[in-house]
mmCIF file of C-alpha atoms and ligand atoms in Angstrom:
data_model
loop_
_atom_site.group_PDB
_atom_site.id
_atom_site.type_symbol
_atom_site.label_atom_id
_atom_site.label_comp_id
_atom_site.label_asym_id
_atom_site.label_seq_id
_atom_site.Cartn_x
_atom_site.Cartn_y
_atom_site.Cartn_z
ATOM 1 C CA MET A 1 96.690 118.808 97.211
ATOM 2 C CA ASN A 2 94.706 118.438 94.319
ATOM 3 C CA LEU A 3 95.124 114.738 93.201
ATOM 4 C CA LEU A 4 93.683 115.545 89.746
ATOM 5 C CA ASP A 5 96.792 117.526 88.965
ATOM 6 C CA TYR A 6 98.671 114.254 89.132
ATOM 7 C CA LEU A 7 96.274 112.530 86.681
ATOM 8 C CA PRO A 8 96.886 114.337 83.401
ATOM 9 C CA GLY A 9 94.568 113.768 80.567
ATOM 10 C CA ILE A 10 96.266 112.627 77.293
ATOM 11 C CA PRO A 11 94.111 113.254 74.164
ATOM 12 C CA ASP A 12 93.421 110.427 71.720
ATOM 13 C CA PHE A 13 95.012 107.600 73.721
ATOM 14 C CA LEU A 14 94.202 104.642 73.237
ATOM 15 C CA LYS A 15 91.687 105.492 70.508
ATOM 16 C CA PRO A 16 90.695 108.866 68.896
ATOM 17 C CA GLY A 17 88.301 110.916 71.014
ATOM 18 C CA VAL A 18 89.511 109.285 74.385
ATOM 19 C CA LEU A 19 90.977 111.610 76.947
ATOM 20 C CA PHE A 20 93.201 109.101 78.767
ATOM 21 C CA ARG A 21 93.995 109.788 82.311
ATOM 22 C CA ASP A 22 97.685 108.833 83.080
ATOM 23 C CA ILE A 23 98.126 107.514 86.721
ATOM 24 C CA SER A 24 102.215 107.585 86.214
ATOM 25 C CA PRO A 25 102.736 111.073 87.691
ATOM 26 C CA LEU A 26 100.839 110.294 90.936
ATOM 27 C CA LEU A 27 102.541 107.113 91.470
ATOM 28 C CA ALA A 28 105.963 108.869 90.927
ATOM 29 C CA ASN A 29 105.145 111.315 93.556
ATOM 30 C CA PRO A 30 105.297 109.773 97.042
ATOM 31 C CA ALA A 31 102.988 112.525 98.690
ATOM 32 C CA ALA A 32 100.423 112.219 95.950
ATOM 33 C CA PHE A 33 100.558 108.436 96.096
ATOM 34 C CA LYS A 34 100.164 108.355 99.854
ATOM 35 C CA GLU A 35 97.314 110.888 99.820
ATOM 36 C CA ALA A 36 95.511 108.741 97.375
ATOM 37 C CA ILE A 37 95.656 105.764 99.344
ATOM 38 C CA ARG A 38 94.565 107.767 102.474
ATOM 39 C CA GLN A 39 91.374 109.093 100.515
ATOM 40 C CA LEU A 40 90.664 105.644 99.129
ATOM 41 C CA ASP A 41 90.708 104.246 102.719
ATOM 42 C CA GLU A 42 88.436 107.148 103.717
ATOM 43 C CA ILE A 43 85.783 105.960 101.154
ATOM 44 C CA ALA A 44 86.518 102.378 101.892
ATOM 45 C CA GLN A 45 85.546 102.736 105.499
ATOM 46 C CA GLN A 46 81.907 103.450 104.190
ATOM 47 C CA PHE A 47 81.734 99.974 103.259
ATOM 48 C CA ASP A 48 81.549 96.651 105.337
ATOM 49 C CA TYR A 49 84.278 94.516 103.568
ATOM 50 C CA THR A 50 86.895 91.869 104.495
ATOM 51 C CA HIS A 51 88.697 91.632 101.108
ATOM 52 C CA ILE A 52 89.523 93.889 98.313
ATOM 53 C CA LEU A 53 89.302 92.650 94.595
ATOM 54 C CA GLY A 54 92.079 94.466 92.591
ATOM 55 C CA ILE A 55 91.357 94.573 88.915
ATOM 56 C CA GLU A 56 94.270 94.042 86.506
ATOM 57 C CA SER A 57 96.579 95.885 86.070
ATOM 58 C CA ARG A 58 95.977 99.340 87.574
ATOM 59 C CA GLY A 59 93.652 98.147 90.061
ATOM 60 C CA PHE A 60 96.460 95.835 91.451
ATOM 61 C CA ILE A 61 98.484 98.932 92.350
ATOM 62 C CA PHE A 62 95.953 100.642 94.367
ATOM 63 C CA GLY A 63 94.435 97.476 95.623
ATOM 64 C CA SER A 64 97.558 96.110 96.981
ATOM 65 C CA ALA A 65 98.492 99.374 98.585
ATOM 66 C CA LEU A 66 95.071 99.864 100.266
ATOM 67 C CA ALA A 67 94.908 96.277 101.370
ATOM 68 C CA HIS A 68 98.233 96.695 103.124
ATOM 69 C CA HIS A 69 97.061 100.087 104.631
ATOM 70 C CA ALA A 70 93.793 99.058 105.756
ATOM 71 C CA HIS A 71 94.881 95.456 106.871
ATOM 72 C CA LYS A 72 92.367 93.598 104.571
ATOM 73 C CA GLY A 73 92.826 90.575 102.189
ATOM 74 C CA LEU A 74 93.544 91.120 98.615
ATOM 75 C CA ALA A 75 91.997 88.881 95.751
ATOM 76 C CA LEU A 76 92.909 89.378 92.064
ATOM 77 C CA ALA A 77 90.697 89.787 89.081
ATOM 78 C CA ARG A 78 92.998 88.985 86.161
ATOM 79 C CA LYS A 79 92.973 89.193 82.409
ATOM 80 C CA PRO A 80 92.565 85.572 80.846
ATOM 81 C CA ASN A 81 94.867 82.676 81.273
ATOM 82 C CA LYS A 82 96.933 84.070 83.860
ATOM 83 C CA LEU A 83 95.569 82.390 87.117
ATOM 84 C CA PRO A 84 96.595 78.779 87.688
ATOM 85 C CA LEU A 85 93.333 77.965 89.442
ATOM 86 C CA ALA A 86 90.755 80.253 87.518
ATOM 87 C CA SER A 87 87.236 79.261 88.191
ATOM 88 C CA HIS A 88 85.050 82.045 86.640
ATOM 89 C CA ARG A 89 85.491 84.192 83.592
ATOM 90 C CA GLU A 90 83.545 87.274 82.441
ATOM 91 C CA ALA A 91 83.737 89.080 79.096
ATOM 92 C CA TYR A 92 82.953 92.803 78.964
ATOM 93 C CA GLY A 93 83.283 95.929 77.002
ATOM 94 C CA LEU A 94 85.072 99.183 78.052
ATOM 95 C CA GLU A 95 85.713 102.729 76.840
ATOM 96 C CA TYR A 96 88.373 101.553 74.112
ATOM 97 C CA GLY A 97 87.781 97.849 73.561
ATOM 98 C CA ASN A 98 86.738 94.429 75.019
ATOM 99 C CA ASP A 99 88.341 92.158 77.463
ATOM 100 C CA SER A 100 87.646 89.359 80.035
ATOM 101 C CA LEU A 101 88.565 88.992 83.624
ATOM 102 C CA GLU A 102 89.038 85.890 85.632
ATOM 103 C CA ILE A 103 88.946 85.075 89.363
ATOM 104 C CA GLN A 104 89.774 81.818 91.432
ATOM 105 C CA GLN A 105 87.100 80.926 93.784
ATOM 106 C CA SER A 106 89.287 78.913 95.940
ATOM 107 C CA THR A 107 91.248 82.117 97.054
ATOM 108 C CA LEU A 108 88.424 83.551 99.238
ATOM 109 C CA PRO A 109 86.889 82.360 102.476
ATOM 110 C CA LYS A 110 82.998 81.565 102.051
ATOM 111 C CA ASP A 111 82.070 84.428 104.216
ATOM 112 C CA ALA A 112 84.105 87.019 102.327
ATOM 113 C CA LYS A 113 82.670 90.456 101.750
ATOM 114 C CA VAL A 114 84.359 91.852 98.754
ATOM 115 C CA LEU A 115 85.145 95.496 97.898
ATOM 116 C CA LEU A 116 85.839 95.943 94.096
ATOM 117 C CA LEU A 117 88.556 98.428 93.443
ATOM 118 C CA ASP A 118 89.788 100.101 90.272
ATOM 119 C CA ASP A 119 91.707 103.258 89.397
ATOM 120 C CA VAL A 120 89.262 104.519 86.865
ATOM 121 C CA LEU A 121 85.363 104.292 86.466
ATOM 122 C CA ALA A 122 84.673 104.946 82.738
ATOM 123 C CA THR A 123 81.791 103.047 81.095
ATOM 124 C CA GLY A 124 81.380 100.813 84.163
ATOM 125 C CA GLY A 125 82.034 97.535 81.966
ATOM 126 C CA THR A 126 84.911 96.359 84.028
ATOM 127 C CA LEU A 127 83.296 96.846 87.530
ATOM 128 C CA ILE A 128 80.129 95.271 86.256
ATOM 129 C CA ALA A 129 81.965 92.184 85.074
ATOM 130 C CA ALA A 130 83.886 92.092 88.307
ATOM 131 C CA ASP A 131 80.709 92.243 90.298
ATOM 132 C CA LYS A 132 79.334 89.431 88.212
ATOM 133 C CA LEU A 133 82.471 87.257 88.695
ATOM 134 C CA ILE A 134 82.415 87.686 92.545
ATOM 135 C CA ARG A 135 78.687 87.025 92.721
ATOM 136 C CA SER A 136 78.637 84.037 90.433
ATOM 137 C CA ALA A 137 81.449 82.496 92.555
ATOM 138 C CA GLY A 138 79.054 82.767 95.523
ATOM 139 C CA PHE A 139 80.702 85.678 97.401
ATOM 140 C CA GLU A 140 79.082 89.006 98.621
ATOM 141 C CA VAL A 141 80.050 92.190 96.936
ATOM 142 C CA SER A 142 80.148 94.986 99.400
ATOM 143 C CA GLY A 143 80.429 97.808 96.723
ATOM 144 C CA ALA A 144 83.059 99.316 94.468
ATOM 145 C CA ILE A 145 85.423 102.229 94.879
ATOM 146 C CA THR A 146 87.669 104.015 92.353
ATOM 147 C CA LEU A 147 90.112 106.738 92.494
ATOM 148 C CA LEU A 148 88.602 108.731 89.379
ATOM 149 C CA GLU A 149 85.103 108.772 87.914
ATOM 150 C CA ILE A 150 84.968 109.961 84.292
ATOM 151 C CA THR A 151 81.369 111.366 84.620
ATOM 152 C CA PHE A 152 80.276 112.010 81.039
ATOM 153 C CA LEU A 153 80.296 108.285 80.423
ATOM 154 C CA ASN A 154 77.573 107.759 82.875
ATOM 155 C CA GLY A 155 79.286 104.662 84.383
ATOM 156 C CA ASN A 156 77.894 105.345 87.880
ATOM 157 C CA GLU A 157 74.334 105.176 86.611
ATOM 158 C CA LEU A 158 75.067 101.864 84.965
ATOM 159 C CA LEU A 159 76.509 100.539 88.363
ATOM 160 C CA GLU A 160 73.277 101.969 90.099
ATOM 161 C CA GLN A 161 71.125 99.904 87.500
ATOM 162 C CA ASN A 162 73.113 96.823 88.498
ATOM 163 C CA ARG A 163 72.506 97.646 92.238
ATOM 164 C CA ILE A 164 76.394 98.284 92.696
ATOM 165 C CA ARG A 165 77.018 100.891 95.278
ATOM 166 C CA HIS A 166 79.840 102.949 94.185
ATOM 167 C CA GLN A 167 82.116 105.802 95.483
ATOM 168 C CA SER A 168 84.940 107.638 93.901
ATOM 169 C CA VAL A 169 87.756 109.752 95.312
ATOM 170 C CA LEU A 170 87.780 112.116 92.429
ATOM 171 C CA LYS A 171 85.464 113.068 89.586
ATOM 172 C CA SER A 172 86.345 114.703 86.221
HETATM 173 O O1 PRP B 201 84.682 101.674 83.202
HETATM 174 P P1 PRP B 201 85.512 101.120 82.020
HETATM 175 O O2 PRP B 201 85.040 101.636 80.680
HETATM 176 O O3 PRP B 201 85.271 99.442 82.077
HETATM 177 O O4 PRP B 201 87.114 101.254 82.206
HETATM 178 C C1 PRP B 201 87.685 101.297 83.294
HETATM 179 C C2 PRP B 201 89.013 100.248 83.114
HETATM 180 O O5 PRP B 201 89.770 100.638 82.077
HETATM 181 C C3 PRP B 201 91.047 100.641 82.627
HETATM 182 O O6 PRP B 201 91.674 99.304 82.453
HETATM 183 P P2 PRP B 201 92.352 98.656 81.292
HETATM 184 O O7 PRP B 201 91.374 97.513 80.793
HETATM 185 O O8 PRP B 201 92.688 99.703 80.309
HETATM 186 O O9 PRP B 201 93.527 97.785 81.872
HETATM 187 P P3 PRP B 201 94.955 98.340 82.628
HETATM 188 O O10 PRP B 201 94.446 98.599 83.957
HETATM 189 O O11 PRP B 201 95.777 97.127 82.319
HETATM 190 O O12 PRP B 201 95.488 99.443 81.959
HETATM 191 C C4 PRP B 201 90.964 101.049 83.974
HETATM 192 O O13 PRP B 201 92.031 100.638 84.638
HETATM 193 C C5 PRP B 201 89.706 100.345 84.385
HETATM 194 O O14 PRP B 201 89.936 98.866 84.784
HETATM 195 N N1 ADE B 202 89.802 107.669 79.666
HETATM 196 C C1 ADE B 202 90.444 106.827 80.442
HETATM 197 N N2 ADE B 202 91.576 106.977 81.072
HETATM 198 C C2 ADE B 202 92.268 106.132 81.740
HETATM 199 N N3 ADE B 202 91.695 104.846 82.020
HETATM 200 C C3 ADE B 202 90.698 104.494 81.322
HETATM 201 N N4 ADE B 202 89.949 103.302 81.422
HETATM 202 C C4 ADE B 202 88.774 103.510 80.667
HETATM 203 N N5 ADE B 202 88.791 104.774 80.202
HETATM 204 C C5 ADE B 202 89.796 105.384 80.711
#
């Protein structure tokens, strides 16, 4: 099964020039969704981690399924003003705009080793902000995993420059 077949590119969404990868067909197909989680678990096993950080909102879907599958804890990086006990906020740019993420420090045990998880790596802005959030809250970042890396945007290079080890299941 080629999982890329379940992630069609939609031209000019959300901005002209962006080929937007839609995860809906993959989620709607039980075999494809299951295989995506199996392959995410396979790359996650290369990291020493206790908790997954799921990034709102598509990172929540894969993050919660993988945490359940791998029997790991799940923490949430949310868009602003959603977390009742938010302690840290980081602003960032991404392929089609700007945003911020928040976490709540009190959710995680002091010795947590956090694996960042998202569906797509594009420019890398989101994962770099997530890494800063976790480290500024005093926790160890084990690395980052994604389902799909959009290679021409060179997000992986930016992650390397920021000393974030990253693995993706798929590249396009
Ligand atoms: O590497 P980057 O350029 O930072 O882009 C990747 C991010 O963009 C998308 O999230 P989006 O902010 O669109 O939110 P969503 O998950 O709510 O759709 C995607 O889910 C990643 O989080
Ligand atoms: N091209 C893209 N498709 C889906 N999600 C994205 N997040 C950032 N860029 C994206």
